[in-house]
């Protein structure tokens, strides 16, 4: 079936986007629109002594200058964390809410102080420069490793310290004796550096308000308009969903950071309401990098108890996770829940102690960034395994063979308490070694050595917990002419959902791929429920919701067909778009839809129309578990510290592939971002909290020349907890690539005496590490 | 960007005249540095004098043992020029490695030299090959041109019209990229010229500089091995999040040796021909 499930159907989205017919937020201009520019804090931490906006208010073109005082007068609410986490002893977490404009204190560089609305963006910018703010600079808490120290400056004095919450899995007593009697204990200390997501589209939004209806409409990029609407409705404006409509036109990438109800969005709606004019904002790259939530930023100590056969008996992980200056809406979800559920990844871990201390600092807030705690967990485990392989003498392969889960273990109750339904991580390792030609590596190493280069090979195994929010909307309408309208609450910000879901619907309903119109969570007035696209949930949750909606359409259609054909519904079959009776009489889906429109053709009790809306609820614990094994082979120039990835093999179990081409695109993108974390990307603050990497001049991103040829190998095992058999597929590369690449570089430099390296492995850092190791061995 | 007047004269004297009458006016060459500066509101010129319509500032001519490149010649044109590739292949390579295709199609040799960014490529070529900077009023030897960080010997309102390169016997250029900006962290141009060996380093210090110890070693023996024992001191070299002074000093040595090797390779090819 040309457009069926599993076919590499070309993306129907691409033509329009590639020829420049995309419609992004900044392409939208509304009649009478004004422009907003934000005044942001130049300090990481300071008291606001006074704000004098009088000159700015008089500047040419200025319509309004708004500060915290006006926000308070208009009752604009502060933005909370949408999760409450309890510490081990039951005390609630420190939960400071984020004011949309700072009142008396700024807490990171980029924090919002005022908004100027003017006739043009340039006039607004001119006026922003005229606002006089008297700050009293305070020492800043910056480095995650030290912000919990007793002498660190405190971001939220009412919290008493920078500790937001210490979460534990309450297993210390069970795990400690295992370590005490272990044959061997392997320990690592490592960091996952802070990263900036950098979607191609910068931050942008435009808001308008209809005073007659009281409805505000906000256009902005997102990962699902309903997610954005939630924060605005419930917390900022304390109103009902019908009063705030959110529309996301084409969105140029999300990576986790675009799913947020950010304070800027609140300010634009508020300004549009106050001023009675549409208000537009476009950030440049630097502003985007200051204020988009950042990702990762963890400092981890981990240890692993091994028995005499080098099998893991217990795992102990102590993590400090940065929160930044404010708690983002769901930022604690990856920081706590995803981090814990993923810990131990694809290994047999009989016992686990896990502590996570969430720490405030005078930095940009932290939230999900592609992978969202899964890469961190994989990096911890793969670093431990690598070291265990070295210290036991078993090497990187044998230590993993002894500890990896295999297909025979499934279903497996993991140490964090989740039932992994399917997968074969051990088989993935064996396949990856074969496809990466592991056996021939020593010969390749010799050839590199002859050219003055060090060559190394490294493994990155992983297992993710995917699926995100457990409910999703699916709705299928069939028109009289057979045309299908499909609605789902996930959101396409580049993934090609219309193509993939079109395949699913085409096959399920037997309709032409081109006869399906796709509507996703881009407009809260069209799709009133949905959790958007994050946590690799779209194929799974959106796919299942649409499948269920299709099934509901078929069920209703069966009753209508049975009624028309004067048969028992149970006797009616549905195949290839035809309802068929045992007599051979049949009706097409379109004919049934036509009948459904006429009450005279309906059996008693059925409403008119062939339009079925379902909420798919997978159950909170029924995640999917994508997993795999990646192998990187690198060459290192020991004179310069430059790493080149020579070969990259990715063996992935993403369950059933609805469209393998699109899944491979996801794999590649994730691998590139993973290699960015491993080799290049690093968000750097100085000790006063100034962001040194706000532009591409200083923040390194992977470029085409850095990307190796990739050998992508599908090794699916079907997910057993959803009928489609699909698993998440968006984040595997970010999990597999960092450990595979770092372990490969460590392998390349093992004769130089290096055993552990801190990401990113930039040339200077690698050169320094080689030099330090040389000096240490000479001493 | 603040407001400014815009002029696009078609002759050098008109352009120079505007700046003589208005000290807050600025020349605009390719705009690869100036436009970002304007966008960030870091400069507030009264008038922008766009040099793009002055045809006499464009083009490449070979005359005897000299190659002259017009100030408004884009990097992509230099890189693709068979004249340059034949006369000074290292210069064509250098031009072809600047920035990305967009930058190479807009950015110009004159603009790069006027800006004198400490990590720009062209200063290494001009100083390393011993070129002469030609302006609307005089000729400036490379050794006199680069004064300090972002400062040149150009007087206010003085316009570069061309750069004249003597043809070296051999030259090699090696750069090592900053992982973020992809400017060089360090780049080295090595040339064997009639007046002796020249080694010019960009990216490492506050401005492009020569390494006398390497030059005299190469005068004695123009091979990579001649540089093996020469260490460049780290003191005074740049420090940023991508490179320490020590790393930059080390890279100067590595890249200089590789540049010599590249230069020797071109000599070998010449000899084989």
mmCIF file of C-alpha atoms in Angstrom, chain A residues 111-289:
data_model
loop_
_atom_site.group_PDB
_atom_site.id
_atom_site.type_symbol
_atom_site.label_atom_id
_atom_site.label_comp_id
_atom_site.label_asym_id
_atom_site.label_seq_id
_atom_site.Cartn_x
_atom_site.Cartn_y
_atom_site.Cartn_z
ATOM 1 C CA UNK A 111 14.895 39.090 33.496
ATOM 2 C CA UNK A 112 11.906 41.256 32.543
ATOM 3 C CA UNK A 113 11.810 44.788 33.958
ATOM 4 C CA UNK A 114 9.518 46.746 31.641
ATOM 5 C CA UNK A 115 7.816 46.627 28.281
ATOM 6 C CA UNK A 116 7.611 49.524 25.852
ATOM 7 C CA UNK A 117 4.933 49.564 23.169
ATOM 8 C CA UNK A 118 5.424 51.969 20.296
ATOM 9 C CA UNK A 119 4.351 52.564 16.740
ATOM 10 C CA UNK A 120 7.509 50.886 15.447
ATOM 11 C CA UNK A 121 9.969 48.418 16.910
ATOM 12 C CA UNK A 122 12.789 50.931 16.416
ATOM 13 C CA UNK A 123 10.899 53.590 18.391
ATOM 14 C CA UNK A 124 10.215 51.074 21.134
ATOM 15 C CA UNK A 125 13.909 50.203 21.205
ATOM 16 C CA UNK A 126 14.841 53.892 21.393
ATOM 17 C CA UNK A 127 12.500 54.358 24.330
ATOM 18 C CA UNK A 128 13.756 51.253 26.152
ATOM 19 C CA UNK A 129 17.185 52.870 26.147
ATOM 20 C CA UNK A 130 15.677 55.935 27.871
ATOM 21 C CA UNK A 131 14.256 54.078 30.866
ATOM 22 C CA UNK A 132 16.388 54.847 33.896
ATOM 23 C CA UNK A 133 16.641 51.936 36.291
ATOM 24 C CA UNK A 134 18.667 52.298 39.450
ATOM 25 C CA UNK A 135 19.966 48.839 40.370
ATOM 26 C CA UNK A 136 21.872 47.790 43.433
ATOM 27 C CA UNK A 137 24.060 44.941 42.248
ATOM 28 C CA UNK A 138 24.121 41.772 44.380
ATOM 29 C CA UNK A 139 26.507 38.823 44.262
ATOM 30 C CA UNK A 140 25.193 36.090 41.986
ATOM 31 C CA UNK A 141 24.837 32.329 42.447
ATOM 32 C CA UNK A 142 25.958 30.840 39.136
ATOM 33 C CA UNK A 143 27.808 27.531 39.151
ATOM 34 C CA UNK A 144 25.524 24.550 39.784
ATOM 35 C CA UNK A 145 28.247 22.634 41.607
ATOM 36 C CA UNK A 146 28.507 25.334 44.298
ATOM 37 C CA UNK A 147 25.127 27.086 44.517
ATOM 38 C CA UNK A 148 24.057 24.810 47.379
ATOM 39 C CA UNK A 149 27.142 25.676 49.431
ATOM 40 C CA UNK A 150 26.407 27.532 52.658
ATOM 41 C CA UNK A 151 28.215 30.667 51.500
ATOM 42 C CA UNK A 152 26.503 30.933 48.101
ATOM 43 C CA UNK A 153 24.404 34.044 47.404
ATOM 44 C CA UNK A 154 20.732 33.137 47.809
ATOM 45 C CA UNK A 155 18.365 33.676 44.876
ATOM 46 C CA UNK A 156 15.151 33.440 46.907
ATOM 47 C CA UNK A 157 15.732 34.628 50.486
ATOM 48 C CA UNK A 158 12.304 33.322 51.539
ATOM 49 C CA UNK A 159 13.477 29.792 50.650
ATOM 50 C CA UNK A 160 16.375 30.135 53.086
ATOM 51 C CA UNK A 161 18.860 28.640 50.640
ATOM 52 C CA UNK A 162 19.099 27.796 46.947
ATOM 53 C CA UNK A 163 17.587 24.365 47.521
ATOM 54 C CA UNK A 164 14.203 24.116 45.846
ATOM 55 C CA UNK A 165 13.685 20.522 46.914
ATOM 56 C CA UNK A 166 15.648 17.379 47.641
ATOM 57 C CA UNK A 167 13.767 14.478 46.173
ATOM 58 C CA UNK A 168 14.734 10.887 47.024
ATOM 59 C CA UNK A 169 13.425 7.474 46.111
ATOM 60 C CA UNK A 170 13.607 6.374 49.748
ATOM 61 C CA UNK A 171 15.920 3.439 49.163
ATOM 62 C CA UNK A 172 19.077 4.495 50.977
ATOM 63 C CA UNK A 173 18.675 1.923 53.739
ATOM 64 C CA UNK A 174 18.245 -0.900 51.254
ATOM 65 C CA UNK A 175 21.150 0.093 49.055
ATOM 66 C CA UNK A 176 23.837 1.029 51.574
ATOM 67 C CA UNK A 177 24.527 -2.537 52.820
ATOM 68 C CA UNK A 178 24.943 -3.736 49.223
ATOM 69 C CA UNK A 179 27.722 -1.219 48.663
ATOM 70 C CA UNK A 180 29.286 -2.133 52.016
ATOM 71 C CA UNK A 181 29.635 -5.749 50.970
ATOM 72 C CA UNK A 182 30.232 -5.242 47.236
ATOM 73 C CA UNK A 183 33.073 -7.029 45.476
ATOM 74 C CA UNK A 184 33.908 -3.798 43.663
ATOM 75 C CA UNK A 185 32.544 -0.273 43.563
ATOM 76 C CA UNK A 186 32.825 1.902 40.461
ATOM 77 C CA UNK A 187 32.442 5.653 40.959
ATOM 78 C CA UNK A 188 32.171 8.602 38.615
ATOM 79 C CA UNK A 189 31.643 12.321 38.990
ATOM 80 C CA UNK A 190 30.449 14.127 35.926
ATOM 81 C CA UNK A 191 28.520 17.049 34.565
ATOM 82 C CA UNK A 192 25.983 17.460 31.813
ATOM 83 C CA UNK A 193 26.639 21.006 30.742
ATOM 84 C CA UNK A 194 23.970 23.633 30.244
ATOM 85 C CA UNK A 195 22.792 23.818 26.626
ATOM 86 C CA UNK A 196 20.806 26.319 24.579
ATOM 87 C CA UNK A 197 18.207 24.687 22.357
ATOM 88 C CA UNK A 198 18.350 27.148 19.465
ATOM 89 C CA UNK A 199 15.273 26.422 17.377
ATOM 90 C CA UNK A 200 15.791 28.026 13.980
ATOM 91 C CA UNK A 201 12.878 30.399 14.582
ATOM 92 C CA UNK A 202 13.580 32.936 17.329
ATOM 93 C CA UNK A 203 10.998 33.978 19.914
ATOM 94 C CA UNK A 204 8.103 35.903 18.400
ATOM 95 C CA UNK A 205 4.469 36.605 19.192
ATOM 96 C CA UNK A 206 1.591 38.870 18.308
ATOM 97 C CA UNK A 207 -1.510 39.434 20.439
ATOM 98 C CA UNK A 208 -4.833 41.125 19.739
ATOM 99 C CA UNK A 209 -7.915 41.721 21.812
ATOM 100 C CA UNK A 210 -11.543 42.023 20.789
ATOM 101 C CA UNK A 211 -13.212 44.271 23.353
ATOM 102 C CA UNK A 212 -16.684 43.323 22.141
ATOM 103 C CA UNK A 213 -16.307 39.613 22.728
ATOM 104 C CA UNK A 214 -13.635 39.862 25.409
ATOM 105 C CA UNK A 215 -11.538 37.330 23.514
ATOM 106 C CA UNK A 216 -7.786 37.741 23.236
ATOM 107 C CA UNK A 217 -5.974 35.970 20.421
ATOM 108 C CA UNK A 218 -2.302 35.177 20.634
ATOM 109 C CA UNK A 219 -0.187 33.984 17.715
ATOM 110 C CA UNK A 220 3.121 32.408 18.652
ATOM 111 C CA UNK A 221 5.307 29.430 17.835
ATOM 112 C CA UNK A 222 4.660 26.548 20.213
ATOM 113 C CA UNK A 223 4.672 22.784 20.585
ATOM 114 C CA UNK A 224 0.918 22.712 20.902
ATOM 115 C CA UNK A 225 -1.302 25.731 21.429
ATOM 116 C CA UNK A 226 -3.277 24.168 24.295
ATOM 117 C CA UNK A 227 -0.140 23.852 26.411
ATOM 118 C CA UNK A 228 0.531 27.565 26.062
ATOM 119 C CA UNK A 229 -3.094 28.487 26.689
ATOM 120 C CA UNK A 230 -3.179 26.624 29.987
ATOM 121 C CA UNK A 231 -0.724 28.919 31.793
ATOM 122 C CA UNK A 232 -2.302 32.066 30.382
ATOM 123 C CA UNK A 233 -5.859 31.117 31.293
ATOM 124 C CA UNK A 234 -5.370 29.599 34.711
ATOM 125 C CA UNK A 235 -2.624 31.667 36.195
ATOM 126 C CA UNK A 236 -1.887 34.914 34.369
ATOM 127 C CA UNK A 237 -5.434 36.066 33.627
ATOM 128 C CA UNK A 238 -7.573 33.750 35.794
ATOM 129 C CA UNK A 239 -10.181 33.425 33.089
ATOM 130 C CA UNK A 240 -11.831 30.718 30.999
ATOM 131 C CA UNK A 241 -10.295 29.020 27.950
ATOM 132 C CA UNK A 242 -12.835 30.606 25.600
ATOM 133 C CA UNK A 243 -11.419 34.049 26.432
ATOM 134 C CA UNK A 244 -7.867 33.320 25.273
ATOM 135 C CA UNK A 245 -7.375 31.742 21.889
ATOM 136 C CA UNK A 246 -3.856 30.627 21.021
ATOM 137 C CA UNK A 247 -2.849 30.023 17.421
ATOM 138 C CA UNK A 248 0.493 28.636 16.373
ATOM 139 C CA UNK A 249 1.168 29.071 12.693
ATOM 140 C CA UNK A 250 4.187 27.304 11.225
ATOM 141 C CA UNK A 251 6.742 26.852 13.972
ATOM 142 C CA UNK A 252 10.437 26.628 13.236
ATOM 143 C CA UNK A 253 11.516 24.007 15.737
ATOM 144 C CA UNK A 254 10.718 23.383 19.356
ATOM 145 C CA UNK A 255 13.097 20.965 21.108
ATOM 146 C CA UNK A 256 11.150 21.362 24.364
ATOM 147 C CA UNK A 257 11.576 25.088 24.818
ATOM 148 C CA UNK A 258 8.627 26.172 22.676
ATOM 149 C CA UNK A 259 5.916 24.470 24.752
ATOM 150 C CA UNK A 260 5.785 27.175 27.392
ATOM 151 C CA UNK A 261 3.357 29.839 28.544
ATOM 152 C CA UNK A 262 6.152 32.371 28.919
ATOM 153 C CA UNK A 263 5.825 35.743 30.692
ATOM 154 C CA UNK A 264 6.420 37.624 27.423
ATOM 155 C CA UNK A 265 3.233 36.102 26.038
ATOM 156 C CA UNK A 266 1.297 37.295 29.073
ATOM 157 C CA UNK A 267 2.710 40.794 28.626
ATOM 158 C CA UNK A 268 1.713 40.986 24.967
ATOM 159 C CA UNK A 269 -1.880 39.927 25.631
ATOM 160 C CA UNK A 270 -2.066 42.321 28.557
ATOM 161 C CA UNK A 271 -0.669 45.190 26.473
ATOM 162 C CA UNK A 272 -3.101 44.447 23.631
ATOM 163 C CA UNK A 273 -6.003 44.516 26.094
ATOM 164 C CA UNK A 274 -4.875 47.728 27.772
ATOM 165 C CA UNK A 275 -4.114 49.570 24.579
ATOM 166 C CA UNK A 276 -6.838 48.214 22.344
ATOM 167 C CA UNK A 277 -4.334 47.479 19.597
ATOM 168 C CA UNK A 278 -2.539 44.358 18.397
ATOM 169 C CA UNK A 279 0.975 44.194 19.835
ATOM 170 C CA UNK A 280 3.800 42.371 18.106
ATOM 171 C CA UNK A 281 7.217 41.217 19.312
ATOM 172 C CA UNK A 282 10.154 39.645 17.527
ATOM 173 C CA UNK A 283 13.285 38.697 19.463
ATOM 174 C CA UNK A 284 16.678 38.464 17.856
ATOM 175 C CA UNK A 285 18.948 35.474 18.396
ATOM 176 C CA UNK A 286 20.686 36.901 21.440
ATOM 177 C CA UNK A 287 17.441 37.816 23.212
ATOM 178 C CA UNK A 288 16.153 34.351 22.350
ATOM 179 C CA UNK A 289 19.230 32.769 23.869
#
